[in-house]
Amino acid sequence: MAQQGIRAQQREQTRATLVRESRALFATLGYAGVGLAEIVRTAGVTKGALYHHFSGKEDLFRVVLEEVQREIGERVATAADAYGDPWDQLTAGCREFLTASTAPDVRRIMLVDGPAVLGWSAWRAMDAAASARHLGEALTTLIEAGVIPAQPVTPLVHLLSGAMNEAALWLSSPTAGPADLPAAQAALDRLLQGLRAPRGPVGE
């Protein structure tokens, strides 16, 4: 039993090493610029070990993308949870998404290679299960509270998600400068404010 536990631990360590090293390669060279031979050489394992855990490079990339999306989701949730008011949670989460997505490795893996490698439909489904799901839940809470006028949530999720993804691509491009992130966050705040239901006069 002890021996089986050791082998299981070794297999998990091998898998984690493959994910870690391939993530670094994908972030630096891009999916198309990385071969399986380079991945196994960098990870210090055999191709057989790689195929024991993954069906191929695309399967490995999918796991890397899931890891990146999970980390972004955790950062967004942490930023939102720092506030008690649902509106503040929405705006803080959206601002953090922009900040987190501007990292070069996140941009390359999540926004550039993700849809190109897996196809738009598969990438969109993964995004919907991660950040888009949290965005939908936040918007639903605000609609139910009357902060945002009653309306279908799905169109709002797609519009806001698309806008933030596009902004993140721009912010992490060579054409963007240090002042552009706070400017984009301010513009996002104004965009979100436009969703709020009109407030009546004081005393109503």
GROMACS .gro file of C-alpha atoms in nm:
model
  204
    1MET     CA    1   0.000   0.000   0.000
    2ALA     CA    2   0.282   0.239   0.088
    3GLN     CA    3   0.449   0.166  -0.245
    4GLN     CA    4   0.126   0.239  -0.431
    5GLY     CA    5   0.097   0.568  -0.247
    6ILE     CA    6   0.451   0.663  -0.346
    7ARG     CA    7   0.384   0.578  -0.713
    8ALA     CA    8   0.063   0.779  -0.708
    9GLN     CA    9   0.251   1.075  -0.561
   10GLN     CA   10   0.521   1.043  -0.826
   11ARG     CA   11   0.259   1.037  -1.103
   12GLU     CA   12   0.095   1.349  -0.963
   13GLN     CA   13   0.433   1.522  -0.940
   14THR     CA   14   0.506   1.432  -1.301
   15ARG     CA   15   0.172   1.571  -1.414
   16ALA     CA   16   0.223   1.892  -1.217
   17THR     CA   17   0.571   1.934  -1.365
   18LEU     CA   18   0.440   1.889  -1.717
   19VAL     CA   19   0.167   2.147  -1.660
   20ARG     CA   20   0.407   2.395  -1.499
   21GLU     CA   21   0.680   2.368  -1.762
   22SER     CA   22   0.444   2.364  -2.060
   23ARG     CA   23   0.265   2.670  -1.921
   24ALA     CA   24   0.593   2.859  -1.913
   25LEU     CA   25   0.672   2.751  -2.270
   26PHE     CA   26   0.325   2.834  -2.402
   27ALA     CA   27   0.340   3.176  -2.237
   28THR     CA   28   0.682   3.255  -2.383
   29LEU     CA   29   0.673   3.095  -2.728
   30GLY     CA   30   0.302   3.051  -2.794
   31TYR     CA   31   0.125   2.723  -2.862
   32ALA     CA   32   0.246   2.694  -3.222
   33GLY     CA   33   0.606   2.757  -3.120
   34VAL     CA   34   0.626   2.469  -2.872
   35GLY     CA   35   0.676   2.104  -2.962
   36LEU     CA   36   0.623   1.796  -2.750
   37ALA     CA   37   0.995   1.719  -2.762
   38GLU     CA   38   1.072   2.056  -2.604
   39ILE     CA   39   0.805   2.008  -2.337
   40VAL     CA   40   0.931   1.667  -2.223
   41ARG     CA   41   1.293   1.781  -2.236
   42THR     CA   42   1.218   2.088  -2.022
   43ALA     CA   43   1.007   1.883  -1.780
   44GLY     CA   44   1.272   1.611  -1.759
   45VAL     CA   45   1.032   1.328  -1.847
   46THR     CA   46   0.975   1.090  -2.137
   47LYS     CA   47   0.710   1.120  -2.406
   48GLY     CA   48   0.558   0.806  -2.263
   49ALA     CA   49   0.511   0.982  -1.932
   50LEU     CA   50   0.342   1.272  -2.106
   51TYR     CA   51   0.106   1.044  -2.295
   52HIS     CA   52   0.024   0.866  -1.970
   53HIS     CA   53  -0.135   1.188  -1.845
   54PHE     CA   54  -0.241   1.368  -2.164
   55SER     CA   55  -0.360   1.263  -2.508
   56GLY     CA   56  -0.132   1.519  -2.672
   57LYS     CA   57  -0.023   1.883  -2.681
   58GLU     CA   58  -0.375   2.020  -2.723
   59ASP     CA   59  -0.501   1.824  -2.422
   60LEU     CA   60  -0.209   1.956  -2.217
   61PHE     CA   61  -0.280   2.310  -2.332
   62ARG     CA   62  -0.644   2.275  -2.229
   63VAL     CA   63  -0.536   2.184  -1.876
   64VAL     CA   64  -0.300   2.483  -1.869
   65LEU     CA   65  -0.580   2.711  -1.988
   66GLU     CA   66  -0.813   2.575  -1.719
   67GLU     CA   67  -0.548   2.651  -1.458
   68VAL     CA   68  -0.507   3.008  -1.583
   69GLN     CA   69  -0.883   3.064  -1.590
   70ARG     CA   70  -0.915   2.923  -1.239
   71GLU     CA   71  -0.645   3.157  -1.108
   72ILE     CA   72  -0.810   3.458  -1.271
   73GLY     CA   73  -1.144   3.354  -1.122
   74GLU     CA   74  -0.989   3.329  -0.776
   75ARG     CA   75  -0.837   3.675  -0.807
   76VAL     CA   76  -1.168   3.822  -0.921
   77ALA     CA   77  -1.357   3.649  -0.638
   78THR     CA   78  -1.106   3.771  -0.378
   79ALA     CA   79  -1.135   4.130  -0.504
   80ALA     CA   80  -1.515   4.112  -0.501
   81ASP     CA   81  -1.536   3.949  -0.158
   82ALA     CA   82  -1.354   4.245  -0.006
   83TYR     CA   83  -1.682   4.436  -0.036
   84GLY     CA   84  -2.022   4.375   0.120
   85ASP     CA   85  -2.233   4.566  -0.129
   86PRO     CA   86  -2.325   4.365  -0.445
   87TRP     CA   87  -2.263   4.663  -0.673
   88ASP     CA   88  -1.919   4.723  -0.528
   89GLN     CA   89  -1.851   4.351  -0.566
   90LEU     CA   90  -1.936   4.368  -0.936
   91THR     CA   91  -1.721   4.671  -1.009
   92ALA     CA   92  -1.426   4.543  -0.803
   93GLY     CA   93  -1.443   4.204  -0.972
   94CYS     CA   94  -1.455   4.356  -1.321
   95ARG     CA   95  -1.165   4.590  -1.245
   96GLU     CA   96  -0.958   4.299  -1.112
   97PHE     CA   97  -1.033   4.094  -1.423
   98LEU     CA   98  -0.882   4.370  -1.636
   99THR     CA   99  -0.577   4.393  -1.411
  100ALA     CA  100  -0.518   4.017  -1.398
  101SER     CA  101  -0.574   3.964  -1.770
  102THR     CA  102  -0.308   4.214  -1.873
  103ALA     CA  103  -0.026   3.985  -1.761
  104PRO     CA  104   0.155   3.874  -2.080
  105ASP     CA  105   0.128   3.501  -2.001
  106VAL     CA  106  -0.245   3.527  -1.930
  107ARG     CA  107  -0.305   3.725  -2.248
  108ARG     CA  108  -0.116   3.475  -2.463
  109ILE     CA  109  -0.268   3.161  -2.314
  110MET     CA  110  -0.622   3.272  -2.230
  111LEU     CA  111  -0.709   3.535  -2.489
  112VAL     CA  112  -0.489   3.467  -2.792
  113ASP     CA  113  -0.406   3.096  -2.813
  114GLY     CA  114  -0.713   2.973  -2.623
  115PRO     CA  115  -0.974   3.041  -2.893
  116ALA     CA  116  -0.724   2.975  -3.174
  117VAL     CA  117  -0.618   2.632  -3.048
  118LEU     CA  118  -0.943   2.496  -2.906
  119GLY     CA  119  -1.186   2.672  -3.138
  120TRP     CA  120  -1.419   2.954  -3.048
  121SER     CA  121  -1.705   2.734  -2.927
  122ALA     CA  122  -1.491   2.521  -2.693
  123TRP     CA  123  -1.304   2.826  -2.561
  124ARG     CA  124  -1.630   3.013  -2.506
  125ALA     CA  125  -1.775   2.717  -2.315
  126MET     CA  126  -1.471   2.712  -2.086
  127ASP     CA  127  -1.493   3.087  -2.034
  128ALA     CA  128  -1.865   3.058  -1.959
  129ALA     CA  129  -1.793   2.796  -1.694
  130ALA     CA  130  -1.532   3.021  -1.532
  131SER     CA  131  -1.540   3.402  -1.524
  132ALA     CA  132  -1.860   3.444  -1.725
  133ARG     CA  133  -2.052   3.231  -1.476
  134HIS     CA  134  -1.945   3.453  -1.186
  135LEU     CA  135  -2.030   3.763  -1.387
  136GLY     CA  136  -2.377   3.623  -1.460
  137GLU     CA  137  -2.436   3.546  -1.093
  138ALA     CA  138  -2.334   3.900  -0.992
  139LEU     CA  139  -2.562   4.059  -1.252
  140THR     CA  140  -2.852   3.833  -1.153
  141THR     CA  141  -2.817   3.941  -0.789
  142LEU     CA  142  -2.824   4.308  -0.888
  143ILE     CA  143  -3.126   4.262  -1.115
  144GLU     CA  144  -3.316   4.079  -0.842
  145ALA     CA  145  -3.231   4.364  -0.602
  146GLY     CA  146  -3.358   4.623  -0.849
  147VAL     CA  147  -3.018   4.790  -0.884
  148ILE     CA  148  -3.016   4.700  -1.254
  149PRO     CA  149  -3.348   4.709  -1.446
  150ALA     CA  150  -3.509   4.371  -1.507
  151GLN     CA  151  -3.377   4.220  -1.831
  152PRO     CA  152  -3.225   3.898  -1.969
  153VAL     CA  153  -2.886   3.835  -1.811
  154THR     CA  154  -2.722   3.641  -2.094
  155PRO     CA  155  -2.689   3.935  -2.338
  156LEU     CA  156  -2.535   4.148  -2.064
  157VAL     CA  157  -2.284   3.877  -1.977
  158HIS     CA  158  -2.173   3.840  -2.339
  159LEU     CA  159  -2.148   4.214  -2.397
  160LEU     CA  160  -1.952   4.288  -2.080
  161SER     CA  161  -1.731   3.980  -2.114
  162GLY     CA  162  -1.650   4.067  -2.475
  163ALA     CA  163  -1.571   4.427  -2.385
  164MET     CA  164  -1.339   4.327  -2.101
  165ASN     CA  165  -1.161   4.061  -2.307
  166GLU     CA  166  -1.101   4.313  -2.585
  167ALA     CA  167  -0.976   4.571  -2.336
  168ALA     CA  168  -0.741   4.316  -2.181
  169LEU     CA  169  -0.596   4.232  -2.523
  170TRP     CA  170  -0.533   4.599  -2.589
  171LEU     CA  171  -0.388   4.669  -2.243
  172SER     CA  172  -0.131   4.392  -2.280
  173SER     CA  173  -0.030   4.497  -2.632
  174PRO     CA  174   0.279   4.708  -2.714
  175THR     CA  175   0.057   5.005  -2.801
  176ALA     CA  176  -0.070   5.042  -2.442
  177GLY     CA  177   0.115   5.237  -2.175
  178PRO     CA  178   0.121   5.251  -1.793
  179ALA     CA  179  -0.159   5.507  -1.777
  180ASP     CA  180  -0.396   5.300  -1.989
  181LEU     CA  181  -0.499   5.048  -1.721
  182PRO     CA  182  -0.647   5.306  -1.480
  183ALA     CA  183  -0.803   5.483  -1.779
  184ALA     CA  184  -0.962   5.157  -1.895
  185GLN     CA  185  -1.085   5.080  -1.544
  186ALA     CA  186  -1.241   5.426  -1.520
  187ALA     CA  187  -1.410   5.376  -1.857
  188LEU     CA  188  -1.536   5.037  -1.739
  189ASP     CA  189  -1.678   5.199  -1.425
  190ARG     CA  190  -1.869   5.448  -1.640
  191LEU     CA  191  -1.992   5.167  -1.864
  192LEU     CA  192  -2.120   4.973  -1.564
  193GLN     CA  193  -2.284   5.282  -1.416
  194GLY     CA  194  -2.493   5.303  -1.730
  195LEU     CA  195  -2.656   4.973  -1.634
  196ARG     CA  196  -2.795   5.105  -1.306
  197ALA     CA  197  -3.163   5.178  -1.268
  198PRO     CA  198  -3.242   5.550  -1.243
  199ARG     CA  199  -3.256   5.674  -0.889
  200GLY     CA  200  -3.555   5.876  -0.778
  201PRO     CA  201  -3.528   6.209  -0.594
  202VAL     CA  202  -3.411   6.196  -0.234
  203GLY     CA  203  -3.706   6.126  -0.003
  204GLU     CA  204  -3.904   5.915  -0.249
   0.00000   0.00000   0.00000
